[in-house]
Coordinates of C-alpha atoms in Angstrom, one line a residue:
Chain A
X1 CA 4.1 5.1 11.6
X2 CA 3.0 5.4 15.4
X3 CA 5.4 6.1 17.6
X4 CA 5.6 3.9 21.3
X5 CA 7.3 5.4 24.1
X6 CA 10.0 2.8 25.2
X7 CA 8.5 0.8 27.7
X8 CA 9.7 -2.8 27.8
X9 CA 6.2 -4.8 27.4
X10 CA 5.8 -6.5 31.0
X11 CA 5.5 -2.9 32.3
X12 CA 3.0 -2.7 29.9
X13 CA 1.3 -5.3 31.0
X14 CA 1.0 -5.4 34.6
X15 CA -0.8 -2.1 34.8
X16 CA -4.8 -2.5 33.9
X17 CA -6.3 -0.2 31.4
X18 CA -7.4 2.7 33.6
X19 CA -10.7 4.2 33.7
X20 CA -9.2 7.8 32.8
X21 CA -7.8 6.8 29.7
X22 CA -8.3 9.7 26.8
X23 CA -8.5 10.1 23.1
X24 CA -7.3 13.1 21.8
X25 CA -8.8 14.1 18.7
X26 CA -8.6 18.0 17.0
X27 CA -12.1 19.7 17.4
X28 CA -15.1 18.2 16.2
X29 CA -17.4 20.5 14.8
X30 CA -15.2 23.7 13.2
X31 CA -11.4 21.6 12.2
X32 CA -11.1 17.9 12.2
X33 CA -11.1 16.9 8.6
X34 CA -12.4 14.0 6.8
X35 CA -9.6 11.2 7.0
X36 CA -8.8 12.4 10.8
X37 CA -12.3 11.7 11.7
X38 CA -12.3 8.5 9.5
X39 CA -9.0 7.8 11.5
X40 CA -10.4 8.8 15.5
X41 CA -13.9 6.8 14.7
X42 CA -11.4 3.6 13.9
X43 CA -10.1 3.9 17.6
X44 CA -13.0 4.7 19.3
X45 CA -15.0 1.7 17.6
X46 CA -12.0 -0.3 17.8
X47 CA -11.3 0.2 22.0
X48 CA -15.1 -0.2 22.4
X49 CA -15.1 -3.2 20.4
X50 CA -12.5 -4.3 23.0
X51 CA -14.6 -3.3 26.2
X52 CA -12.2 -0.9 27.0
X53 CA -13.4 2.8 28.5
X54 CA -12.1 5.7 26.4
X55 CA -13.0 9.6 27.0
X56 CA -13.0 11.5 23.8
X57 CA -10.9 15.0 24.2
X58 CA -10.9 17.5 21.3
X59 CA -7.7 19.8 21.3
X60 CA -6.6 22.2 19.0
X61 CA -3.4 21.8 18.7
X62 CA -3.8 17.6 18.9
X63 CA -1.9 16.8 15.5
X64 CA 1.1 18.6 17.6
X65 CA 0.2 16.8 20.8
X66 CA 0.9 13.7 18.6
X67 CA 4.4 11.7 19.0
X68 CA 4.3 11.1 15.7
X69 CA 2.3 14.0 14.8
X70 CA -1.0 11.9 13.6
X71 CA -3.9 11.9 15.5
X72 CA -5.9 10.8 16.6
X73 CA -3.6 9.2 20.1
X74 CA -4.3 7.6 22.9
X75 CA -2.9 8.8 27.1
X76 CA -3.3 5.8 29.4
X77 CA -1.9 5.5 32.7
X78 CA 1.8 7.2 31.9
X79 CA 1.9 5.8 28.1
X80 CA 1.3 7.9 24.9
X81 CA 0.3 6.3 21.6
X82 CA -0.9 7.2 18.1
X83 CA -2.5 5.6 15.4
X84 CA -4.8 2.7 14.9
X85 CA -1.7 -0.6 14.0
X86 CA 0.6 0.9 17.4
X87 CA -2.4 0.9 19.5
X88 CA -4.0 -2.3 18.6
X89 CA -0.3 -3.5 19.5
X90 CA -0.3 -1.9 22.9
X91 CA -3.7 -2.9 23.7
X92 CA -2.5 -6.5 23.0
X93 CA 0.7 -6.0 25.4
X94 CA -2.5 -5.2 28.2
X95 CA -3.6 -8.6 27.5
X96 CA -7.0 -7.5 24.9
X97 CA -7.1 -8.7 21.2
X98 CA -10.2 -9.6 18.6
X99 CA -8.0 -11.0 16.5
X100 CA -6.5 -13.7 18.5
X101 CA -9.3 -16.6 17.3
X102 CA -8.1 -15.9 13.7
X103 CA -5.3 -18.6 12.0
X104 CA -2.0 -17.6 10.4
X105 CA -3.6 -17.3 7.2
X106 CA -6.7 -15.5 8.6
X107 CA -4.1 -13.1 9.9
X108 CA -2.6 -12.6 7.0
X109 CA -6.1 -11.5 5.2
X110 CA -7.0 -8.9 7.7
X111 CA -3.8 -7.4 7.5
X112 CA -4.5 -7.4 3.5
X113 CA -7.4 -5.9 3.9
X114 CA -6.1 -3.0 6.6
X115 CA -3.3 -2.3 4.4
X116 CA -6.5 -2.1 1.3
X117 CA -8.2 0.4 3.0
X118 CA -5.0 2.7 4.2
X119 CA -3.6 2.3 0.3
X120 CA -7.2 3.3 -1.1
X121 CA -9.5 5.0 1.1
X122 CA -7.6 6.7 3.2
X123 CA -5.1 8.2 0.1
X124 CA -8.5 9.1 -1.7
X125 CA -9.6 11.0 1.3
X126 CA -7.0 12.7 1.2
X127 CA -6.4 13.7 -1.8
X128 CA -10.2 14.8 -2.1
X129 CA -9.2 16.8 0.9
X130 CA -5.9 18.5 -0.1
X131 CA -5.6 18.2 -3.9
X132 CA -9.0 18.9 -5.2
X133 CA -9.6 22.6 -5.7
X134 CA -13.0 22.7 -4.8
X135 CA -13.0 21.1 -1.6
X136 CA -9.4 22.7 -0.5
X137 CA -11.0 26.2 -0.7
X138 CA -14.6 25.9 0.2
X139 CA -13.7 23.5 2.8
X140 CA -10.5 22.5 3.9
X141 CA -8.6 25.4 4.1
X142 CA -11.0 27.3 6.4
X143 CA -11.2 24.4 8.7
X144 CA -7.4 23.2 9.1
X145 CA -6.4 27.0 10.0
X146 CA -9.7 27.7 12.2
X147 CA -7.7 27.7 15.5
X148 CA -5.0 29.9 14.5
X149 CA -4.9 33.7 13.8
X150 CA -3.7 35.5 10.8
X151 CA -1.7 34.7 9.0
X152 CA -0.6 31.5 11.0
X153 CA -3.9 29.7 9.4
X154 CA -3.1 30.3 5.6
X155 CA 0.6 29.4 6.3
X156 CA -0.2 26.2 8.0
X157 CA -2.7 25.1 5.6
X158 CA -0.5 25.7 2.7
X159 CA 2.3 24.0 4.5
X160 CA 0.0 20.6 5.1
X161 CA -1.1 21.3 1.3
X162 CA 2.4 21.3 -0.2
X163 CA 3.4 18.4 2.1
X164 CA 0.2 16.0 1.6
X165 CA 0.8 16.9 -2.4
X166 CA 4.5 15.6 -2.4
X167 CA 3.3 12.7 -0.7
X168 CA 0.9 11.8 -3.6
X169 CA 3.4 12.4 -6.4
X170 CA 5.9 10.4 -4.5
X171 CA 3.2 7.5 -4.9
X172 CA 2.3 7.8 -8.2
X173 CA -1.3 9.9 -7.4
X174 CA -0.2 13.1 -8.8
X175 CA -1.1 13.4 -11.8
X176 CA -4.4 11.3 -10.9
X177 CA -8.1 13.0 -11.8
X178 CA -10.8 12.9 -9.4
X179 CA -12.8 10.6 -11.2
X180 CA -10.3 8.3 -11.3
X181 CA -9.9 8.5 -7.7
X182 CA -13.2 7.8 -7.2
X183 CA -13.4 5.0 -9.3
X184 CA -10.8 3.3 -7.0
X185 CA -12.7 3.6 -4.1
X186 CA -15.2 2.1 -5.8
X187 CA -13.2 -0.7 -6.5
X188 CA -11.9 -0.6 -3.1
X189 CA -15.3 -0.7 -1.8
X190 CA -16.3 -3.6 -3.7
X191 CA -13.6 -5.5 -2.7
X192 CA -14.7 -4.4 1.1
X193 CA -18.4 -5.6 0.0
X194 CA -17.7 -8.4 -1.9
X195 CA -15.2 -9.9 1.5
X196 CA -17.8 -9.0 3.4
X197 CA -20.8 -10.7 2.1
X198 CA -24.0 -11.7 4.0
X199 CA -22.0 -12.2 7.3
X200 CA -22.0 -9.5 10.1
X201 CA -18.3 -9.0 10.5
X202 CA -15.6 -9.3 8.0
X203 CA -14.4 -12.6 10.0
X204 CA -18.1 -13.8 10.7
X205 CA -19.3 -13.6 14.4
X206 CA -16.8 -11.6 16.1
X207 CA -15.2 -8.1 14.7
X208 CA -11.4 -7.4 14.5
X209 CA -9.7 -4.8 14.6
X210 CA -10.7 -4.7 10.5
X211 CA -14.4 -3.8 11.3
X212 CA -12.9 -0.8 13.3
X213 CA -10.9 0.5 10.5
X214 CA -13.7 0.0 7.9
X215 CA -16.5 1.5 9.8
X216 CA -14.3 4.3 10.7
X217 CA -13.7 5.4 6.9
X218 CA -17.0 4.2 5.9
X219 CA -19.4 5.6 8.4
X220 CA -17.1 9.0 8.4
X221 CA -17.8 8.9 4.5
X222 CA -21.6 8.6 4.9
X223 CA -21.7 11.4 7.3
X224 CA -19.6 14.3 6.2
X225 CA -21.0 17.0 4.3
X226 CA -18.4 17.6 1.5
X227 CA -18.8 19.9 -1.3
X228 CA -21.1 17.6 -3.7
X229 CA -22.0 14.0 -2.9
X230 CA -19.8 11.9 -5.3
X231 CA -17.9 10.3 -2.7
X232 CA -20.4 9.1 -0.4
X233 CA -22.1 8.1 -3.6
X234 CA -19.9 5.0 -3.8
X235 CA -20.2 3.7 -0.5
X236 CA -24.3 3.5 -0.8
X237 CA -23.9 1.7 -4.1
X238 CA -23.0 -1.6 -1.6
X239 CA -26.1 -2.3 0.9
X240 CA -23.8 -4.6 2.6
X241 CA -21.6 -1.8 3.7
X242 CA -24.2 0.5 4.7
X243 CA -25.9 -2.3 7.0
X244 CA -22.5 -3.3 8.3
X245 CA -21.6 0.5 9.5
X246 CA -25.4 0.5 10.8
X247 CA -24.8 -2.6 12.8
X248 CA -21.5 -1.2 14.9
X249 CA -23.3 1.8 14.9
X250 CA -26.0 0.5 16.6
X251 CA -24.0 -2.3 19.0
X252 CA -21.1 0.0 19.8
X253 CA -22.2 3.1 19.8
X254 CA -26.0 3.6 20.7
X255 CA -26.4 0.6 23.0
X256 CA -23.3 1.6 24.9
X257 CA -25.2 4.2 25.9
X258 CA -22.7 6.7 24.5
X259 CA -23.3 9.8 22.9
X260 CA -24.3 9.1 19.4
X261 CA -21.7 9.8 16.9
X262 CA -22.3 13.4 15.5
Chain B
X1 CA -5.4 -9.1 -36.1
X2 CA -5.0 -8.3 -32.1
X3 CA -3.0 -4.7 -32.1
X4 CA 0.8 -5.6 -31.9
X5 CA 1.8 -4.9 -28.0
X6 CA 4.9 -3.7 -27.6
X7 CA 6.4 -3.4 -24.0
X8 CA 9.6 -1.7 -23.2
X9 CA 11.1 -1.9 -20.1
X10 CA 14.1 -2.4 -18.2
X11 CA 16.2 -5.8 -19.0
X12 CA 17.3 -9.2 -17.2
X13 CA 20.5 -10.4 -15.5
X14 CA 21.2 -13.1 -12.6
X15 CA 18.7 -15.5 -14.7
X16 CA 15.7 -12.9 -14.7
X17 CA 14.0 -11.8 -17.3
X18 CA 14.2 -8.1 -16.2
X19 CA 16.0 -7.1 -12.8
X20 CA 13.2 -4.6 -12.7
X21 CA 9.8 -5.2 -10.5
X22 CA 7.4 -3.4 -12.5
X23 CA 8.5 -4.8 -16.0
X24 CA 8.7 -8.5 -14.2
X25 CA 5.2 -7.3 -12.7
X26 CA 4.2 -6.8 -16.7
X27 CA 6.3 -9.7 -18.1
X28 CA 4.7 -11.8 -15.6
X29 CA 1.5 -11.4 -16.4
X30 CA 1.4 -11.5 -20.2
X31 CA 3.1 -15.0 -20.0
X32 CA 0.1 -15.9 -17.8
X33 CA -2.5 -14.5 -19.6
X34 CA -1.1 -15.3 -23.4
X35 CA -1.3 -11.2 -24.5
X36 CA 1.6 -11.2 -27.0
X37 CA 4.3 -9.2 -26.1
X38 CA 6.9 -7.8 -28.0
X39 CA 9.6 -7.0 -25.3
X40 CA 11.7 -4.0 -26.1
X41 CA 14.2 -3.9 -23.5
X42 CA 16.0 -0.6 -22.9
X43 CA 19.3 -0.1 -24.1
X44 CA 21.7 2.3 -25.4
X45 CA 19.6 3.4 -28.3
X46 CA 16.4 4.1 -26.4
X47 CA 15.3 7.5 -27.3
X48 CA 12.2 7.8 -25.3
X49 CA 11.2 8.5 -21.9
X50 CA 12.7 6.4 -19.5
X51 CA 11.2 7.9 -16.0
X52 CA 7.9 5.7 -16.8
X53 CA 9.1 2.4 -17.6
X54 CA 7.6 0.0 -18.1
X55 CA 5.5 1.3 -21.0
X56 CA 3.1 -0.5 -23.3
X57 CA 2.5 1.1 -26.9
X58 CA 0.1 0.0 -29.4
X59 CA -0.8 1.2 -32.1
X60 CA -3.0 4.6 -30.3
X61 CA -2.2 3.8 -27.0
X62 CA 0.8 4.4 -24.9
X63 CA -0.1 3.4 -21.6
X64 CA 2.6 3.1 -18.4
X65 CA 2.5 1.8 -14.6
X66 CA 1.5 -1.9 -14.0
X67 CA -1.5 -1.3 -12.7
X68 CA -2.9 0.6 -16.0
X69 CA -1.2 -1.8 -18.4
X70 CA -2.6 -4.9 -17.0
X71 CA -6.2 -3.4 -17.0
X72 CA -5.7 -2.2 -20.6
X73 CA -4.5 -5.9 -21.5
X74 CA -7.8 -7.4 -19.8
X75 CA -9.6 -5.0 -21.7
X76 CA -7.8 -6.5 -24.5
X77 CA -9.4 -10.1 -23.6
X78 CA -6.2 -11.1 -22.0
X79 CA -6.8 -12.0 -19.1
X80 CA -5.2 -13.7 -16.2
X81 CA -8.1 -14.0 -13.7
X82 CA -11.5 -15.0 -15.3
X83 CA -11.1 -18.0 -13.1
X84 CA -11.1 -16.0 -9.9
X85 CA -14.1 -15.9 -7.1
X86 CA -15.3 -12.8 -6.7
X87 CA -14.0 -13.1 -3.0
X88 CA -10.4 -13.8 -4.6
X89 CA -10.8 -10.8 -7.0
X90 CA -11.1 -8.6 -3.9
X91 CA -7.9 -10.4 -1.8
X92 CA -5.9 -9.7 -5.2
X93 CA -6.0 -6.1 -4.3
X94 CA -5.9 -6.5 -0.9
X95 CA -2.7 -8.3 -1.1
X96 CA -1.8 -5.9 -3.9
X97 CA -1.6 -3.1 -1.6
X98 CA 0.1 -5.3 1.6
X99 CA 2.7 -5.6 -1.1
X100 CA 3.1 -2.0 -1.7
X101 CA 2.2 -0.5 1.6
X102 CA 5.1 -3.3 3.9
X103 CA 7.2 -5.1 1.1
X104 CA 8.0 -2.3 -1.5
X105 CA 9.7 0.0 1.2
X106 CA 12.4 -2.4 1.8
X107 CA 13.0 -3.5 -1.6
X108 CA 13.4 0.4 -2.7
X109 CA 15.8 0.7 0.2
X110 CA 17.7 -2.5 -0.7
X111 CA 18.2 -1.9 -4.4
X112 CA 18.2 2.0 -4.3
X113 CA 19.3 3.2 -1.2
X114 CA 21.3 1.1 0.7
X115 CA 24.4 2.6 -0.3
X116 CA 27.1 -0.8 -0.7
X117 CA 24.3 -2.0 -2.6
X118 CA 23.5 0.7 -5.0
X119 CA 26.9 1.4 -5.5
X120 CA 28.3 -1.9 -6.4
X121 CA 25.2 -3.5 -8.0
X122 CA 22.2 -1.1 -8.8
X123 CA 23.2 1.6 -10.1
X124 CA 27.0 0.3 -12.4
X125 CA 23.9 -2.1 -13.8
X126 CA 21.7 0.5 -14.9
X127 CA 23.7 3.0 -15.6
X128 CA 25.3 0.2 -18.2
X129 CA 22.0 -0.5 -19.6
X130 CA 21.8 3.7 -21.1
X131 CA 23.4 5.8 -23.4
X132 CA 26.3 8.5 -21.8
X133 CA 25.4 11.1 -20.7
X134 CA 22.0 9.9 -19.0
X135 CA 23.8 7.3 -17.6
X136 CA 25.3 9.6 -15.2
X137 CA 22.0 11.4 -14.2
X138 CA 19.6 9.0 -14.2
X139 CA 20.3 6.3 -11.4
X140 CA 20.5 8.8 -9.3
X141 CA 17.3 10.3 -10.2
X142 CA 15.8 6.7 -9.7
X143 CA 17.5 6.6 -6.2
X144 CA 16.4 9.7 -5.1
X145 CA 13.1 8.8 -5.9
X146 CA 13.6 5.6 -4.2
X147 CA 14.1 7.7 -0.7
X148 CA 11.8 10.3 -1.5
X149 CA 9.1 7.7 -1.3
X150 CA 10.2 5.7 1.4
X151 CA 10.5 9.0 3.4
X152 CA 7.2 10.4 2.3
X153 CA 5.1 7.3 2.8
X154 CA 7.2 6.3 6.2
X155 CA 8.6 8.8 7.7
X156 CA 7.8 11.4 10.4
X157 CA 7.4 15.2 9.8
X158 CA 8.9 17.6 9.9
X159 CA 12.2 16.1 10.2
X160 CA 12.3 13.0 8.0
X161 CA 15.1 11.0 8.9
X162 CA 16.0 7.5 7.3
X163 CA 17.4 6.1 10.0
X164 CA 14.3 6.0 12.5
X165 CA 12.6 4.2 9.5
X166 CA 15.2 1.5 8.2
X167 CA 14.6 -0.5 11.1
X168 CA 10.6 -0.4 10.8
X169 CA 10.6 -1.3 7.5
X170 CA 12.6 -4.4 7.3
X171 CA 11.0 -5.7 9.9
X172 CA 7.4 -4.7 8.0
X173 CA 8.7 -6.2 5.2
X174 CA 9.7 -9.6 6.8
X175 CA 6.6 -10.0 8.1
X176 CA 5.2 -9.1 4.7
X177 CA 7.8 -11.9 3.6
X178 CA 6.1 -14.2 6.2
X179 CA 2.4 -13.8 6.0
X180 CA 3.2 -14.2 2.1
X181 CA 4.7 -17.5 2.6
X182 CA 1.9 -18.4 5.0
X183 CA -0.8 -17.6 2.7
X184 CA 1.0 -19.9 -0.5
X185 CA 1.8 -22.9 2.0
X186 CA 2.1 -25.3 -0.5
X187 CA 0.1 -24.7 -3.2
X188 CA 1.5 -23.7 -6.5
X189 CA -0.3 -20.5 -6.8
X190 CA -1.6 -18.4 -4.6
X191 CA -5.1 -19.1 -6.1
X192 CA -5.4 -22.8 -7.4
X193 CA -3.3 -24.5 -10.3
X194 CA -3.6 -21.4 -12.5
X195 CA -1.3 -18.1 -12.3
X196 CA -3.3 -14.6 -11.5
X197 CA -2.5 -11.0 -11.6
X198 CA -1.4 -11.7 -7.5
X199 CA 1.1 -14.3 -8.4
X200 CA 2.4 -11.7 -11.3
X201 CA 2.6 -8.8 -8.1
X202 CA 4.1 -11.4 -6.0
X203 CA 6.9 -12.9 -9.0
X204 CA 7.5 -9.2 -10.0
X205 CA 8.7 -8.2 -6.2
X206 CA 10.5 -11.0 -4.8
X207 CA 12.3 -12.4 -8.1
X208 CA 15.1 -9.5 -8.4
X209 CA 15.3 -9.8 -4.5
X210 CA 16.1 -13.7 -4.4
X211 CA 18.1 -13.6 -7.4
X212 CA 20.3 -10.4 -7.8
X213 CA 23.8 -10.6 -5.7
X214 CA 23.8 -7.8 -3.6
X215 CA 26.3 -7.1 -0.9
X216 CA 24.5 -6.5 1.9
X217 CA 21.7 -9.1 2.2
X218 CA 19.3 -8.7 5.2
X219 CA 16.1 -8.8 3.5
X220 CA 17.3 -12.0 0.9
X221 CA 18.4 -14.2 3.7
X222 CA 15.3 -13.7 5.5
X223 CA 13.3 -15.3 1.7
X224 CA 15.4 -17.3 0.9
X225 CA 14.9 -18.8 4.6
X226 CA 11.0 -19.4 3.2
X227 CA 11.6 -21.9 0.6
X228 CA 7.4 -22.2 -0.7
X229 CA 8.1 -18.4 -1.5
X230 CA 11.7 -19.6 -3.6
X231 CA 10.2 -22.4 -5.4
X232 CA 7.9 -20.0 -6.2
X233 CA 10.0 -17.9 -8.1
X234 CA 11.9 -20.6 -9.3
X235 CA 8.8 -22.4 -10.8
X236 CA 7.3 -19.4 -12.6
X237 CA 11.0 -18.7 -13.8
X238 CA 11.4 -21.9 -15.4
X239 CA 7.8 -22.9 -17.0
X240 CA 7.0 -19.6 -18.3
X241 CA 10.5 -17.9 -18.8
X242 CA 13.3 -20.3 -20.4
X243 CA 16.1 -18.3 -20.4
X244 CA 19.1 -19.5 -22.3
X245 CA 22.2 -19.0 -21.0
X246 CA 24.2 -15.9 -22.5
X247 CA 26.7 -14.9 -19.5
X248 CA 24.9 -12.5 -17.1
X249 CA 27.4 -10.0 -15.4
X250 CA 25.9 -6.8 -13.6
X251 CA 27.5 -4.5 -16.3
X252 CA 26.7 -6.1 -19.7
X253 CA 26.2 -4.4 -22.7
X254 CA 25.3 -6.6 -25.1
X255 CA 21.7 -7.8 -25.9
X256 CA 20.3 -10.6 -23.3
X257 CA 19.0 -13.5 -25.2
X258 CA 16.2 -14.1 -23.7
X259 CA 14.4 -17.0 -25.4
X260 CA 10.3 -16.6 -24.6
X261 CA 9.4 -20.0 -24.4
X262 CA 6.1 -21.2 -25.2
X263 CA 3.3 -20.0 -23.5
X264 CA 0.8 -22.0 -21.3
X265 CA -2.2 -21.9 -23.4
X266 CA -5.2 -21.9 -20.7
X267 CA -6.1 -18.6 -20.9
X268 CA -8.7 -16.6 -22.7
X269 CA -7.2 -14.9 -26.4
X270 CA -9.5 -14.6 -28.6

């Protein structure tokens, strides 16, 4: 869970959103992982969704930057916070929300369907990160311990191993196979697709703070090069996924202007 | 000529059919559906392994966790949603996982880990429910579990404290309780007239925490507060489980008479 400094929610409110406010993110190219880049994209998308100016900082050390020690987190004005749910909260205390058009029972959907994609996606990326062989040596390994010297990067690696590993057995994906991993985010994203149907954003015209989260995992799917091509695999099966991520792709990110999205 | 289905799992008090979610989760279902269940409930001559329970054995198959046992059952031709939208198929898991990821936390902590509650009520009923000398070692395996899960899946590292947490997930799991109730307003089920593998999820967590009499009660007041969500429970308890009334007392030994009543024949058996 993220973790909010104290701050009663008038003071909150009465400053503006800054234009210095930064993401930090670890580094793009040799160490952020899969479900941290799935996890980053969310926010970005998310804040520009919300017309809100965010610079992107990579750090080494970010997941220790972190108050609660996930990435990726946002610094505005004085305030630190990380993780998609707190900072959609504290972006609402500032007085900006996509969700506010949508009834109780709309509400209650897109939380569903947040809470889908955490349960599925995000525990599938990671445990095609951390508890599949292949990928933890040939890729995972080498990049979560890049920064550090010997032997600092094979202890830290094993340490986020052995702890992302109790964490599956603890929910009942321990003893889980790949495939069968993959076949539930298949069945996640058909649920996504079939939600989603012909209309542009999960709750028709406008996105929420859903479209972030999905396009995060979904577009960070597409475009990381993992060992073999299984995983992405499943997300082309549904057209109406790809042509969602290319839509925010293409409004929030290359029409801003903005870099595009490596 | 269907294989004979035999589900064991964990039994009833306080007017449930079983005081545990995942074998009400299974129970629940197979009422709905019409698979034919022969309900083996634990007790103190049960030789096999209890860490998985529930389990369903056929005749090859020994299958275990909800999830698995209600796909192998629609695989079977039992099955609870053939009426759904493909639209309602997808919120099922959706809603599926906002009960696992918000709701589940507290109810672990209420039954398992909250320590006037497991002490009085959880663990002298299960530990009544098994054979000396496991009935020593394995509530506390179960509640150790219970935290280990709640701290894994909600807590901070590298220190994982339970305190910072409690507080975070009731109120998760009152808003869980909430948007639940929203969603049902005041339909019968949460999809139309007929029961689905969501209402099952849904009957399976809140039963035991409406009905079981726990000392310390935060998360119960706050359902029993929404009454759609209540009559709810109460309505699945009474049309598909007609319990007679043997005297229920957290530490009973003898065999519950529980009287399966008919079952609702709209469903799909062959």
């Amino acid at each position: 869970m993220g973790h909010m400094v104290k701050q009663n929610s008038d003071k909150i409110a009465a400053e503006p959103w800054p234009e210095n406010a930064t993401l930090y993110q670890q580094l793009k190219g040799e160490q952020i992982l899969l479900s941290d880049n799935a996890a980053s994209l969310a926010v970005q998308a998310f804040l520009q969704m919300c017309n809100l100016p965010i610079k992107v900082v990579c750090r080494a050390n970010a997941e220790y930057m972190s108050p609660s020690g996930k990435v990726p987190f946002i610094h505005v004005g004085n305030q630190v916070v990380s993780e998609l749910g707190p900072i959609v909260q504290f972006v609402k205390a500032k007085g900006h929300s996509l969700s506010d058009g949508l009834d109780e029972v709309q509400k209650a959907e897109m939380k569903a369907y947040m809470e889908l994609v955490n349960n599925m996606l995000l525990t599938a990326e990671l445990y095609l990160q951390w508890c599949d062989e292949a990928t933890v040596g040939e890729i995972t390994h080498a990049r979560y311990g890049s920064p550090y010297p010997w032997p600092l990067n094979h202890i830290l690696a094993y340490q986020k191993q052995w702890e992302i590993k109790r964490k599956m057995k603890a929910i009942g994906w321990g003893k889980k196979t790949l495939d069968q991993v993959l076949e539930d985010v298949d069945q996640c994203c058909q649920a996504l697709s079939q939600r989603l149907g012909t209309q542009p954003y999960f709750f028709n015209k406008q996105p929420t703070e859903l479209d972030a989260l999905v396009f995060g995992h979904l577009y960070t799917i597409l475009t990381t090069q993992l060992t073999n091509d299984e995983l992405s695999e499943k997300v082309k099966n549904y057209s109406n996924l790809l042509a969602f991520c290319r839509r925010i792709e293409q409004h929030y990110f290359e029409d801003r202007g903005k870099d595009r999205l490596s | 000529m269907a294989a004979s289905l035999e589900l064991s799992c964990w039994g009833g008090g306080w007017g449930l059919p079983s005081v545990h979610s995942e074998s009400l989760v299974v129970m629940a279902y197979a009422k709905f559906s019409g698979a034919p269940l022969k309900v083996n409930v634990i007790d103190n001559t049960w030789r096999g392994s209890r860490g998985d329970v529930p389990i369903l054995t056929t005749e090859d198959n020994i299958v275990s966790q909800p999830a698995k046992i209600l796909n192998f059952l629609r695989k079977q031709k039992y099955n609870a949603d053939y009426e759904l939208s493909a639209k309602q198929g997808a919120d099922t898991l959706a809603y599926i996982a906002l009960l696992e990821e918000k709701l589940l936390p507290a109810v672990l902590h209420t039954f398992w880990v909250e320590s006037d509650n497991y002490f009085t009520v959880t663990k002298p009923w299960f530990a009544s429910q098994i054979p000396f000398p496991l009935s020593l070692i394995l509530p506390g395996r179960m509640s150790r579990g219970a935290l280990n899960r709640i701290l894994l899946t909600r807590g901070q590292p590298p220190l994982y404290h339970l305190r910072e947490v409690e507080a975070q997930i009731y109120r998760d799991a009152k808003e869980c309780l909430n948007l639940l109730s929203n969603r049902l307003g005041t339909s019968q089920f949460f999809f139309g007239n007929t029961p689905s593998t969501l209402d099952a999820y849904v009957f399976g967590f809140l039963a035991p925490l409406y009905k079981v009499r726990f000392p310390k009660i935060q998360l119960q007041e706050h359902l029993k507060q929404l009454s759609n969500l209540c009559r709810f429970c109460d309505d699945i308890l009474s049309s598909y489980f007609r319990i007679s009334l043997g005297a229920f007392s957290c530490v009973n030994r003898y065999q519950q008479q529980i009287d399966f009543g008919e079952v609702h024949s709209h469903d799909s058996t062959t």
